[in-house]
Coordinates of C-alpha atoms (C1' of nucleotides) in Angstrom, one line a residue:
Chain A
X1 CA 105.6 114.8 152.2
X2 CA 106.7 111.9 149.8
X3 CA 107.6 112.5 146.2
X4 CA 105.2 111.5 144.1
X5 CA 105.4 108.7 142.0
X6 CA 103.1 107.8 139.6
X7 CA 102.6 104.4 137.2
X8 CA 101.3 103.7 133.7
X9 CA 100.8 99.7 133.9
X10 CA 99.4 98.4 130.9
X11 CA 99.1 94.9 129.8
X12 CA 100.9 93.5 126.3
X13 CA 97.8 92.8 124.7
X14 CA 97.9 95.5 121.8
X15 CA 98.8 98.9 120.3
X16 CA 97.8 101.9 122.3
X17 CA 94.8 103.7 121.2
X18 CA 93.4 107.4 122.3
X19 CA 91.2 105.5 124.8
X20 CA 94.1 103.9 126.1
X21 CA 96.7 106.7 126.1
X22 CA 94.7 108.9 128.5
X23 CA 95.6 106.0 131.2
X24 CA 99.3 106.8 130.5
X25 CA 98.7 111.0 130.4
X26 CA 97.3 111.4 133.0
X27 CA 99.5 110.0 135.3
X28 CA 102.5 111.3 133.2
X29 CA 101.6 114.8 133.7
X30 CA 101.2 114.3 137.4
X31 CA 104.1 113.2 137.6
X32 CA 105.6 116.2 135.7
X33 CA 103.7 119.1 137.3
X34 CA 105.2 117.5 141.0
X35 CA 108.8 117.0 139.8
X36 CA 107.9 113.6 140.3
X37 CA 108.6 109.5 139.0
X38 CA 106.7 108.2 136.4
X39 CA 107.1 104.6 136.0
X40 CA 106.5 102.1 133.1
X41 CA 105.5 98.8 134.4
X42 CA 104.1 95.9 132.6
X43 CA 101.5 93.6 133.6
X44 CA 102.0 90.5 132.0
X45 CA 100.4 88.1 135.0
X46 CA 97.9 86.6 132.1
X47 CA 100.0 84.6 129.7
X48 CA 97.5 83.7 127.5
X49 CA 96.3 87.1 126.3
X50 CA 100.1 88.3 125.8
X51 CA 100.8 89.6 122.4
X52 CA 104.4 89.3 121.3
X53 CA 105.7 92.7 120.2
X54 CA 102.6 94.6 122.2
X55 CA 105.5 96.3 124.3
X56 CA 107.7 97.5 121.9
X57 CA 104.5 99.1 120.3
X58 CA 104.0 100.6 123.6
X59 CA 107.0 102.1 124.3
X60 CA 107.2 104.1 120.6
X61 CA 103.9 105.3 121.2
X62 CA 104.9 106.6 124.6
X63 CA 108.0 107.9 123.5
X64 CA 106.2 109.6 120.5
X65 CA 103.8 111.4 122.4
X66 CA 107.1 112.3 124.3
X67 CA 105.7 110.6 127.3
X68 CA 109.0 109.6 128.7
X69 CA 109.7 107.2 131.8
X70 CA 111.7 107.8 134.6
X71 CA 111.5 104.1 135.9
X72 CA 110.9 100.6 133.6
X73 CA 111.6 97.8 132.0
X74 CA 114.4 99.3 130.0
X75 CA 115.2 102.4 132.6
X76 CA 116.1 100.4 136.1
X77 CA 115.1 102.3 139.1
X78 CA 115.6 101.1 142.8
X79 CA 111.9 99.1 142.8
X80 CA 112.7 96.5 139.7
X81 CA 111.9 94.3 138.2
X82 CA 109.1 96.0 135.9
X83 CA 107.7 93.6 134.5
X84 CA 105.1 91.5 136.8
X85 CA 106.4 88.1 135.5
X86 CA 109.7 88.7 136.6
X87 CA 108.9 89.5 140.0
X88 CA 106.3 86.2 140.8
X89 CA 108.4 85.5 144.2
X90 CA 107.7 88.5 145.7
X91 CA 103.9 87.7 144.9
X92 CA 104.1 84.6 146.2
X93 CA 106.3 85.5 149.5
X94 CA 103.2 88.2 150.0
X95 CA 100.6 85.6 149.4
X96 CA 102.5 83.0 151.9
X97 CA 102.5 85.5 154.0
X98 CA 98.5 86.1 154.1
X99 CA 98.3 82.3 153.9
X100 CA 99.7 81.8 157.2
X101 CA 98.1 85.2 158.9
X102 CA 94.4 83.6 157.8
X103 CA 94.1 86.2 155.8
X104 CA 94.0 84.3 152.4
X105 CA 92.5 80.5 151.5
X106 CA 93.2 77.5 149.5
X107 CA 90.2 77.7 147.1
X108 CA 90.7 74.4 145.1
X109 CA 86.9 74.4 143.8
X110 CA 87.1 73.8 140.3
X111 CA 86.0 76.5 137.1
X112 CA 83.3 74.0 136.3
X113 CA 82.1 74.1 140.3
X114 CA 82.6 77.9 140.5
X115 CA 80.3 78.2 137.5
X116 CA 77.7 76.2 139.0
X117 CA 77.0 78.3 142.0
X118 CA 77.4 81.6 140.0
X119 CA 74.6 80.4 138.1
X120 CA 73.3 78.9 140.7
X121 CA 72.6 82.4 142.6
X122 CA 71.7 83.9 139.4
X123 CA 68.6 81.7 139.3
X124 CA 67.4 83.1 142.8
X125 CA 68.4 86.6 141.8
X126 CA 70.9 86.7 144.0
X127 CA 74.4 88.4 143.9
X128 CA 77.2 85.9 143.7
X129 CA 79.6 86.2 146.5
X130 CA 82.0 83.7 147.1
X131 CA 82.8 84.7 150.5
X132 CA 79.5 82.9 151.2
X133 CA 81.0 79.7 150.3
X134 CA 84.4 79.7 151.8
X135 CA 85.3 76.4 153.0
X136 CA 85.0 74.7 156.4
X137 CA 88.1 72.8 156.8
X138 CA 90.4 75.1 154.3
X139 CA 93.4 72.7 152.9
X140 CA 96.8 74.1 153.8
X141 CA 97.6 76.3 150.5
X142 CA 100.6 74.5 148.5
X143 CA 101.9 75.5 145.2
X144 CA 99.4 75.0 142.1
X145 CA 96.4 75.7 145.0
X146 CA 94.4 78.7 144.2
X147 CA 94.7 81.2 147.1
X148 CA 91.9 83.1 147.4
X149 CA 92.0 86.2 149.7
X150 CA 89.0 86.3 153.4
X151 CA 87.6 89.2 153.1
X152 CA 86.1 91.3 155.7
X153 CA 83.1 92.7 154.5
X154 CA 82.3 96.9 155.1
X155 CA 81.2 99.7 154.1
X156 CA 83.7 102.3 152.1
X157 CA 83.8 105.8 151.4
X158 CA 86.5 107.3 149.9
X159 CA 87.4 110.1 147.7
X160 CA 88.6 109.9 143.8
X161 CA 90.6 112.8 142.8
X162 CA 88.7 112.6 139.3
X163 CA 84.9 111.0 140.7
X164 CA 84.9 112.8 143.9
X165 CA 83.2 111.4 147.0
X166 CA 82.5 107.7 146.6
X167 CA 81.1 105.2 148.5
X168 CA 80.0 101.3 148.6
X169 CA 78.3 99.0 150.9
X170 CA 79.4 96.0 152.2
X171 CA 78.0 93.4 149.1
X172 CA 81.0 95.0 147.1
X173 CA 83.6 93.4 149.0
X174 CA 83.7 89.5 148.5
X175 CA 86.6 87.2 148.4
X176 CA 88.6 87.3 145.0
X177 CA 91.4 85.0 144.2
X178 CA 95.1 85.9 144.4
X179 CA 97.3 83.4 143.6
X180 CA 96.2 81.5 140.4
X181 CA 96.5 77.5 139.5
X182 CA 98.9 78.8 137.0
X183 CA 100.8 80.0 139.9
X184 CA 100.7 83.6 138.5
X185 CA 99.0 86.3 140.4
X186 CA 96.3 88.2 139.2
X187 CA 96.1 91.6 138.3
X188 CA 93.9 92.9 141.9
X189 CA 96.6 91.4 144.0
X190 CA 99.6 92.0 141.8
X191 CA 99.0 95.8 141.4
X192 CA 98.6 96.0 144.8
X193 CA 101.9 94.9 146.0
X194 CA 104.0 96.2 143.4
X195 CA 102.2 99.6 143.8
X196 CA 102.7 99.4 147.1
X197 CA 106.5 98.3 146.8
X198 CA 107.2 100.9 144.0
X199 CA 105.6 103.8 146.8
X200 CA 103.4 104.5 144.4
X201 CA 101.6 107.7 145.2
X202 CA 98.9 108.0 142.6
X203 CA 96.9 105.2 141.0
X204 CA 95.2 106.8 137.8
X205 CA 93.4 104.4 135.9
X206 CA 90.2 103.9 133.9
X207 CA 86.8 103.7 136.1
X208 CA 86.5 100.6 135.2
X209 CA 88.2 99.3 138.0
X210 CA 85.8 101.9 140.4
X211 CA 83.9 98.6 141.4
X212 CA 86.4 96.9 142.4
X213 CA 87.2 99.4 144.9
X214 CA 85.7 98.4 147.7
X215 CA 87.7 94.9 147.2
X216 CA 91.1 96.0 146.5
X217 CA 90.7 99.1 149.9
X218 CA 89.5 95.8 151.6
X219 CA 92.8 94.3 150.5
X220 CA 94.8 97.5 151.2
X221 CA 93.8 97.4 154.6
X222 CA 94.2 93.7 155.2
X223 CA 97.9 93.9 154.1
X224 CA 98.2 97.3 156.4
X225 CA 99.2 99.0 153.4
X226 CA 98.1 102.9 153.0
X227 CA 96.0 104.1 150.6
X228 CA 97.4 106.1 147.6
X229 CA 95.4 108.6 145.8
X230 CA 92.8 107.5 143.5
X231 CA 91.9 108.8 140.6
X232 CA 89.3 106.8 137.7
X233 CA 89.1 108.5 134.7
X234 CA 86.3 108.2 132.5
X235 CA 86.0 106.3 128.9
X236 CA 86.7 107.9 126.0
X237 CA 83.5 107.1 123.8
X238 CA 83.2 106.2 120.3
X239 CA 82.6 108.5 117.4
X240 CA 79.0 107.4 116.7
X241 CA 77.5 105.3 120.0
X242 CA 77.8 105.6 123.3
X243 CA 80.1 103.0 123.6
X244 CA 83.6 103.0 125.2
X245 CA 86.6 103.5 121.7
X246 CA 87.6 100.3 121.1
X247 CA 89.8 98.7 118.3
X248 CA 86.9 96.6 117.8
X249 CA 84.9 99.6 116.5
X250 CA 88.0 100.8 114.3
X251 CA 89.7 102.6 117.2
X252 CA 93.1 103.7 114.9
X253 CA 96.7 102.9 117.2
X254 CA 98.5 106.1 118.7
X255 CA 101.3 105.0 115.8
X256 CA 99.2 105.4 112.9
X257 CA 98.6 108.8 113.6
X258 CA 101.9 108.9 113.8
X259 CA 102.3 107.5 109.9
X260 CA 99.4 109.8 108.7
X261 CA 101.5 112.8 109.5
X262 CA 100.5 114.5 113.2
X263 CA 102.1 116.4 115.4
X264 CA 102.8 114.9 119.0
X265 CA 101.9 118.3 120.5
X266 CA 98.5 118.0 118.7
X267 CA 98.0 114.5 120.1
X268 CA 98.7 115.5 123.3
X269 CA 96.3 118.7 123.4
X270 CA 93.9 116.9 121.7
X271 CA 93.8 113.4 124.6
X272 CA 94.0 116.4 127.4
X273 CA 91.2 118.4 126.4
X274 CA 89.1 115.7 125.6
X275 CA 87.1 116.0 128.8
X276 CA 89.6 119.0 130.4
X277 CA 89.7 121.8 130.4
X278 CA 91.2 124.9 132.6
X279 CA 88.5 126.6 133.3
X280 CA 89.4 129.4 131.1
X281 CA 88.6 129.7 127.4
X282 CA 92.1 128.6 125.9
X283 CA 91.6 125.6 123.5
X284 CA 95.4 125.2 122.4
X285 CA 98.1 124.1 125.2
X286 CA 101.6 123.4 124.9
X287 CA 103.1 120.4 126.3
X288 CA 104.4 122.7 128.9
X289 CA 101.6 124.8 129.5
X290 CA 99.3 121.1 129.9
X291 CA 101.9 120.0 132.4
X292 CA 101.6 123.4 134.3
X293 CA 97.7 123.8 134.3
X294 CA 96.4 120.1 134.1
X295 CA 94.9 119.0 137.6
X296 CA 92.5 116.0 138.0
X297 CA 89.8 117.6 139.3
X298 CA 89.0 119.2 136.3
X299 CA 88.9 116.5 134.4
X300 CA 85.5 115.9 133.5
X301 CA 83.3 112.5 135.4
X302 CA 81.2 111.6 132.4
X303 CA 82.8 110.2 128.6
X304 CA 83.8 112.0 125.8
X305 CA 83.3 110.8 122.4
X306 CA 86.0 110.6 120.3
X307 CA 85.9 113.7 117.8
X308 CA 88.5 113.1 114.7
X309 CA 87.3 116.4 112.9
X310 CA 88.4 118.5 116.3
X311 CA 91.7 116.4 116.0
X312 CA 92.1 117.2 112.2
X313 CA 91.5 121.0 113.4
X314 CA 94.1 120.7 116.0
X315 CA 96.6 118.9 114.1
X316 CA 96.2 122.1 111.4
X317 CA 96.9 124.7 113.8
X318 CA 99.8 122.9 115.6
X319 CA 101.3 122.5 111.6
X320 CA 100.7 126.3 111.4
X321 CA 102.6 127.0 114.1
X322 CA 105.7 125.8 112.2
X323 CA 109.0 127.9 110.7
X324 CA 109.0 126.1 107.0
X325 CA 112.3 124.4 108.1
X326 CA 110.7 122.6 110.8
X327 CA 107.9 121.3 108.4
X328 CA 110.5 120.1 106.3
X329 CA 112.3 117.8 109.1
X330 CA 109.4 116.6 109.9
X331 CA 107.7 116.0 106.5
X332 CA 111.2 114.5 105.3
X333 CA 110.1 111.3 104.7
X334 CA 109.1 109.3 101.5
X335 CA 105.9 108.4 102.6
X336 CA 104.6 111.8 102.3
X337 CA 105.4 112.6 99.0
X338 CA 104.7 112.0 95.9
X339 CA 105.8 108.9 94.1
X340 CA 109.0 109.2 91.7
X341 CA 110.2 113.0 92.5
X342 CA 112.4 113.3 89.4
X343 CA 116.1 114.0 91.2
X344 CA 116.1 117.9 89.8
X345 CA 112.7 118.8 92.0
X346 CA 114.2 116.2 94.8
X347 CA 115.7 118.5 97.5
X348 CA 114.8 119.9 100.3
X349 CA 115.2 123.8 98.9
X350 CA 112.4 123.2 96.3
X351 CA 110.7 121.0 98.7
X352 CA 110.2 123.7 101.5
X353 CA 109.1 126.0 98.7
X354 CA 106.2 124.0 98.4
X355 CA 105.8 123.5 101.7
X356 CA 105.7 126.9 102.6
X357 CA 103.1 127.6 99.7
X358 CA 100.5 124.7 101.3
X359 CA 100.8 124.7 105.6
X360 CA 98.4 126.3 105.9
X361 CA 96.0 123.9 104.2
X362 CA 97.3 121.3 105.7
X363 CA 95.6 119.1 108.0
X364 CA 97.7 116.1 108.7
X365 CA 101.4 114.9 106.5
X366 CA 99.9 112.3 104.4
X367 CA 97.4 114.4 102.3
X368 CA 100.8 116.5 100.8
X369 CA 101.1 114.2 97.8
X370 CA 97.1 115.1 96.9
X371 CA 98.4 118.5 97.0
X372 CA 101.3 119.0 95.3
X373 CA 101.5 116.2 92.8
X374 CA 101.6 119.4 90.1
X375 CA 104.5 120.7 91.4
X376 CA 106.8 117.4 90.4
X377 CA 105.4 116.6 87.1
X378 CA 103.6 117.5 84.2
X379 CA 99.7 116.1 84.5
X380 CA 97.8 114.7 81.7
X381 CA 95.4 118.0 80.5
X382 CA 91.7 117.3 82.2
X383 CA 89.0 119.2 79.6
X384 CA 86.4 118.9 81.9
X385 CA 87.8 121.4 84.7
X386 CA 87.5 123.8 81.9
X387 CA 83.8 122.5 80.7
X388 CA 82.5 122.2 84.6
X389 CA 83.5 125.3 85.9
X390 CA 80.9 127.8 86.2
X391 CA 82.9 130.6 85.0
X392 CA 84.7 129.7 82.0
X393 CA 82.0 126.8 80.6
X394 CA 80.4 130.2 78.9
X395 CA 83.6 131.4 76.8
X396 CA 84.7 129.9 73.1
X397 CA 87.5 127.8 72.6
X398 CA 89.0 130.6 70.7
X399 CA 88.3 133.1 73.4
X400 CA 90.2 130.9 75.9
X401 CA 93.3 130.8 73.5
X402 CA 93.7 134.5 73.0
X403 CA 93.6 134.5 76.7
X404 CA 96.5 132.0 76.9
X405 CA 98.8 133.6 74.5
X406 CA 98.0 137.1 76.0
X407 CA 99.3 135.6 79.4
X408 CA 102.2 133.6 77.4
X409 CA 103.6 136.8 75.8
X410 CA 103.5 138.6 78.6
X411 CA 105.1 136.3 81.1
X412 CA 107.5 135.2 79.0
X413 CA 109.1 138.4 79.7
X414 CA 109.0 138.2 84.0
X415 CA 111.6 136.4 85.7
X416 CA 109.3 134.5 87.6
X417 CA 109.8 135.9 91.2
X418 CA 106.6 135.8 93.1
X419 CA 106.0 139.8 92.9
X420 CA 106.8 140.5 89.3
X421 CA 104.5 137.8 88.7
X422 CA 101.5 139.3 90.8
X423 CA 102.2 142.5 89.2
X424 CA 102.1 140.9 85.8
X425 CA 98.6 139.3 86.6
X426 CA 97.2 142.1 87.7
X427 CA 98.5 143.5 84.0
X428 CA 97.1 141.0 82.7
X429 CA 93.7 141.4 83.7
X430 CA 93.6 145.1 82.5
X431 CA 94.7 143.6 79.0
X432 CA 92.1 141.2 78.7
X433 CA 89.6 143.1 80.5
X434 CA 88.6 139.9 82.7
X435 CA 88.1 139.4 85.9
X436 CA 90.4 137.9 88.1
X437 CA 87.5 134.9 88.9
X438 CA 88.1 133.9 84.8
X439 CA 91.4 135.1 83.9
X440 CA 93.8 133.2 87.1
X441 CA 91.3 130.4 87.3
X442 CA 92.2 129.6 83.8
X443 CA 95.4 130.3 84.0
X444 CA 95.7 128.2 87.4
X445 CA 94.1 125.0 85.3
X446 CA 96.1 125.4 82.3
X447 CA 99.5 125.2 84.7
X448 CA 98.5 123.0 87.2
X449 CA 95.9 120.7 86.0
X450 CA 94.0 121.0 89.6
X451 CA 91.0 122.7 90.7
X452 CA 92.5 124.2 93.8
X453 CA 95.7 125.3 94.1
X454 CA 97.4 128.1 97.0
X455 CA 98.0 131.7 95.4
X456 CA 98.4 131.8 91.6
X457 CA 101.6 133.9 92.1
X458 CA 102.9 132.0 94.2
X459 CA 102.4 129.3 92.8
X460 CA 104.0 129.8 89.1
X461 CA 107.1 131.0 90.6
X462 CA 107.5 127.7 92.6
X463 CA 106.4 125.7 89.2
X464 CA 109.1 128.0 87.0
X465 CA 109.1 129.8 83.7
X466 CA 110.2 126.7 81.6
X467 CA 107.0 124.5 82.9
X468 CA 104.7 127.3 83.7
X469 CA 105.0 128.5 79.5
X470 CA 105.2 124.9 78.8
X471 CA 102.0 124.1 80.5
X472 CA 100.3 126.9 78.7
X473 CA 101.0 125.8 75.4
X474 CA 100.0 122.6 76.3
X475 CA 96.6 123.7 77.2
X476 CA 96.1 125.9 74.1
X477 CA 97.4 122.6 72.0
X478 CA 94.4 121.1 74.3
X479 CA 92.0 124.1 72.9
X480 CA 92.3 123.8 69.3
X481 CA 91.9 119.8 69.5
Chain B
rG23 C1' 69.2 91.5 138.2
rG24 C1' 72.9 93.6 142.4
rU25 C1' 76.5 97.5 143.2
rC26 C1' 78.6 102.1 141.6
rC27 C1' 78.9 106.3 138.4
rC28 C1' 77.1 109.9 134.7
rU29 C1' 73.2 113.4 132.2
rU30 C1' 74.3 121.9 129.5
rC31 C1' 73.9 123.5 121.6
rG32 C1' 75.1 117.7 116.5
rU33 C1' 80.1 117.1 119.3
rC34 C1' 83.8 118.8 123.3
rU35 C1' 82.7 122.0 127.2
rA36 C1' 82.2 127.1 130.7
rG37 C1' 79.0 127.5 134.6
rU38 C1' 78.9 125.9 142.3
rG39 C1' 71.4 130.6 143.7
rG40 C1' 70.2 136.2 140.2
rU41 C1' 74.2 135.5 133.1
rU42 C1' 70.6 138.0 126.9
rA43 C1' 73.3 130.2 129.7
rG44 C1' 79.7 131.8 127.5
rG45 C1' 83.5 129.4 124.3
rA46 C1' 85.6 125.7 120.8
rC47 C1' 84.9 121.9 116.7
rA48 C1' 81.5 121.0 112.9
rU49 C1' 77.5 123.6 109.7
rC50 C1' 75.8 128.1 107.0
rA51 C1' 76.6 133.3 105.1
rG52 C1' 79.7 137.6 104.1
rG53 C1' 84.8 139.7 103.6
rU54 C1' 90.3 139.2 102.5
rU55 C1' 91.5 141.4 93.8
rC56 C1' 90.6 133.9 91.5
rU57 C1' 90.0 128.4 93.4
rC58 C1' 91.1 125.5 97.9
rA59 C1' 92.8 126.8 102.7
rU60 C1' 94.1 130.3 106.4
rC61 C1' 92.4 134.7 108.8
rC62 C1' 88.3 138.2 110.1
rU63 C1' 83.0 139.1 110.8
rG64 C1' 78.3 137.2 111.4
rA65 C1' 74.2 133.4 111.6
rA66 C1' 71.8 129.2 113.1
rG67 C1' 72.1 125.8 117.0
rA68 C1' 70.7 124.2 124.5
rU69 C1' 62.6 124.8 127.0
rC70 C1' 70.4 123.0 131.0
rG71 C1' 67.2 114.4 130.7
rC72 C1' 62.0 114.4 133.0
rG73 C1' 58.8 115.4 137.4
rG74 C1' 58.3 117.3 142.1
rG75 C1' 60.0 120.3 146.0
rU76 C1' 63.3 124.4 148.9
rU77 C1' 63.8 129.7 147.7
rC78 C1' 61.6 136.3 146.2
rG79 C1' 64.7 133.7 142.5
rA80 C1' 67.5 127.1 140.5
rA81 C1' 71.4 124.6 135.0
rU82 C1' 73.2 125.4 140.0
rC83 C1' 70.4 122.8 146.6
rC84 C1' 67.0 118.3 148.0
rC85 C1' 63.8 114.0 146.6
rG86 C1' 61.8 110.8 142.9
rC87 C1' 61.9 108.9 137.9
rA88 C1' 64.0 107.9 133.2
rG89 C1' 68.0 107.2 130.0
rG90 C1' 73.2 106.0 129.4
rG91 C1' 77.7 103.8 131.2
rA92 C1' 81.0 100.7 134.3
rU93 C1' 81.4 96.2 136.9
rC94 C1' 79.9 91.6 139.0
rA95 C1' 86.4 85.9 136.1
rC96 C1' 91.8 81.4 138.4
rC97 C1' 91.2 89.2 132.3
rA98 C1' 93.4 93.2 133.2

RNA sequence: GGUCCCUUCGUCUAGUGGUUAGGACAUCAGGUUCUCAUCCUGAAGAUCGCGGGUUCGAAUCCCGCAGGGAUCACCA
């Protein structure tokens, strides 16, 4: 039995999007489960679409996700070069090769020509196929020819580890050019070869490519190559239609969930059970546990829209799963705090206190600033979180005060560890005789200046004795305005 | 239009002849001495796209239809 050896091939046209990933998952955890390759090859056969800088956002976004490559551009393996443009004589040694077996055709009709009779059948209803206009006396194919490949028209059945048993007739195999004017070969005869050099074992791409099937077995056959497994995954749909994600519709890159602060492992769970699943009820999977359970035939044959709110929910239960110091690394950088952390607050001891306070209301790394701006600075005092809420709109000014001082003089005299502090509010409210839903929500406001905070207790002894009494006056100054 | 594929709660799905059609996200309600969140409990939510068959019995098998998607390039 070979070894398997799977391939993500993506073009350099753009950053990676969920839609696009799946095309790289897939394959990559087939490759894992097997103890297999997984190769990184770029298909760059269409000059004029390249982006510059596509593959370098490629590669992060692999290596983010953890998706790492045993074989590529960077990573040389015994089948290089990896990138198609570097390997053009081999595609043209091949198409020489077909040239001279008959297999393959000058085509030198022109785009314009082409065009013609492709509109030309379209007026009689008729299906295009340009195997119906090969040429009688084909010129002998020479360098900046088109070579087109002679195909021999069948039916096909065959089986797609995702789809299942497919099949096509004979009108789905037509000839399809190879070779280029540009010299270049194009993608259905480049993939081709350089799976079949690599010993590829596994195609996995998009269906998209399902109706070209019948063309590229045709081609498989022609060149006496074997026939690896198939496997087409579906589209990943978008939020609202039922169109196929794409960045025109907003489709967010990979990286920029990076920058908004989630987890790899949540990516990855989220991309697999989008439209898998293991039969069993379990929604969460580890990398590990995805790489021991995935298989493609459980991969679903119809699309799955793209569901952000499920990824915000996975994202929140992956960040739960953290020890506080491994929310720290991974929160430790500037773009997911506040602005201007006065030095005395700045360090990662204060900062984990905090963090440990809000994980588990946390849904991605970027909303932590909207959290815990109160925790680094003093906020300007907001009357109307007092006059809008439905509990403490009914008491006086006055009433409100003697409230303050009463918690003032009492907690003026706790040393501001989390448990003296809850027993001192639960003094508190036998003191003032109010219920915890007026008493801490007003003490919460007066100290933090916020409408929702995590545990009041907790909180104060993160905020500190000096601020926390600070804060109180403040508010009472606030009152008596 | 030709070819190919798909169709179970709003969404992601379990389900392969007999189930009260199960779970998850989202929603709503209650609970956890306050808010937000977490967690727990509960509720609502699917005539299994439609119409015919086969069968004692069909979401599950067969046929037809409808809707949706993919593709028909010297793009991948």
């Amino acid at each position: 039995m070979k070894s398997v050896r799977t391939r993500f091939a993506p073009s350099p046209t753009g950053y990676l999007h969920v839609g696009n990933v799946r095309a790289a998952l897939f394959p990559w955890l087939i490759a894992q489960q097997a103890g297999g390759t997984f190769v990184l090859r770029i298909e760059d056969t269409d000059q004029a679409r390249e982006v510059s800088g596509a593959i370098d956002v490629m590669r992060e976004t692999l290596q983010w996700l953890g998706m790492e490559w045993d074989e590529g551009p960077d990573k040389p393996g015994d089948f290089g070069p990896y990138v198609q443009s570097e390997r053009r004589t081999l595609y043209l040694k091949w198409a020489q090769r077909m040239a001279d077996e008959g297999l393959a055709y000058a085509d030198i009709r022109t785009p314009d020509e082409l065009k013609a009779l492709r509109e030309d059948a379209k007026s009689k209803k008729q299906a295009f196929l340009a195997r119906n206009y090969r040429p009688d006396q084909p010129q002998t194919w020479q360098p900046g020819m088109p070579l087109r490949f002679k195909s021999t028209p069948q039916t096909y059945a065959w089986n797609d580890a995702i789809m299942g048993e497919l099949s096509a007739g004979p009108e789905a195999v037509d000839d399809f050019i190879l070779i280029k004017s540009d010299q270049f070969p194009t993608y259905n005869f480049a993939h081709i070869i350089d799976d079949h050099e690599m010993n590829i074992t596994h195609v996995i791409r998009g269906l998209e490519y399902i109706a070209s099937m019948p063309k590229y077995l045709n081609l498989y056959d022609a060149l006496g190559f074997d026939w690896p497994v198939f496997g087409h995954a579906p589209h990943i749909m978008a939020p609202d239609g039922k169109k196929k994600l794409s960045k025109r519709d907003g489709a967010k890159g990979i990286l920029q969930y990076r920058d908004d602060g989630f987890l790899p492992a949540a990516m990855l769970n989220f991309l697999a059970s989008l439209g898998w699943n293991d039969g069993t009820e379990q929604e969460i999977f580890s990398r590990s546990e995805l790489i021991e359970k995935f298989s493609l035939d459980r991969v679903q044959r119809s699309g799955a829209r793209f569901d952000e709110q499920r990824l915000l929910w996975m994202n929140g239960t992956w960040i739960r799963r953290l020890s506080t110091s491994e929310l720290y690394d991974l929160t430790d950088k500037p773009a997911f705090w506040p602005q201007g952390i006065p030095s005395e607050y700045d360090n990662s001891s204060y900062k984990t206190e905090v963090l440990a306070l809000i994980q588990e209301r946390l849904k991605f790394f970027a909303e932590i600033p909207s959290l815990t701006t109160y925790f680094f600075r003093d906020l300007p005092i907001d009357s109307t979180l007092i006059s809008t809420h439905k509990q403490l709109k009914k008491f006086t000014p006055e009433e409100l005060t003697t409230m303050l001082r009463q918690t003032q003089a009492n907690l003026v005299k706790s040393d501001f560890s989390a448990v003296d502090l809850q027993g001192r509010l639960n003094d508190l409210l036998q003191e003032t005789g109010q219920k915890p839903a007026v008493l801490f929500s007003l003490i919460r406001i007066a100290t933090t200046q916020a409408a929702a905070s995590p545990g009041l207790a907790g909180t104060l002894a993160v905020i500190g004795k000096e601020r926390s009494l600070q804060r109180i006056s403040a508010q009472i100054d606030a009152l008596a305005a």
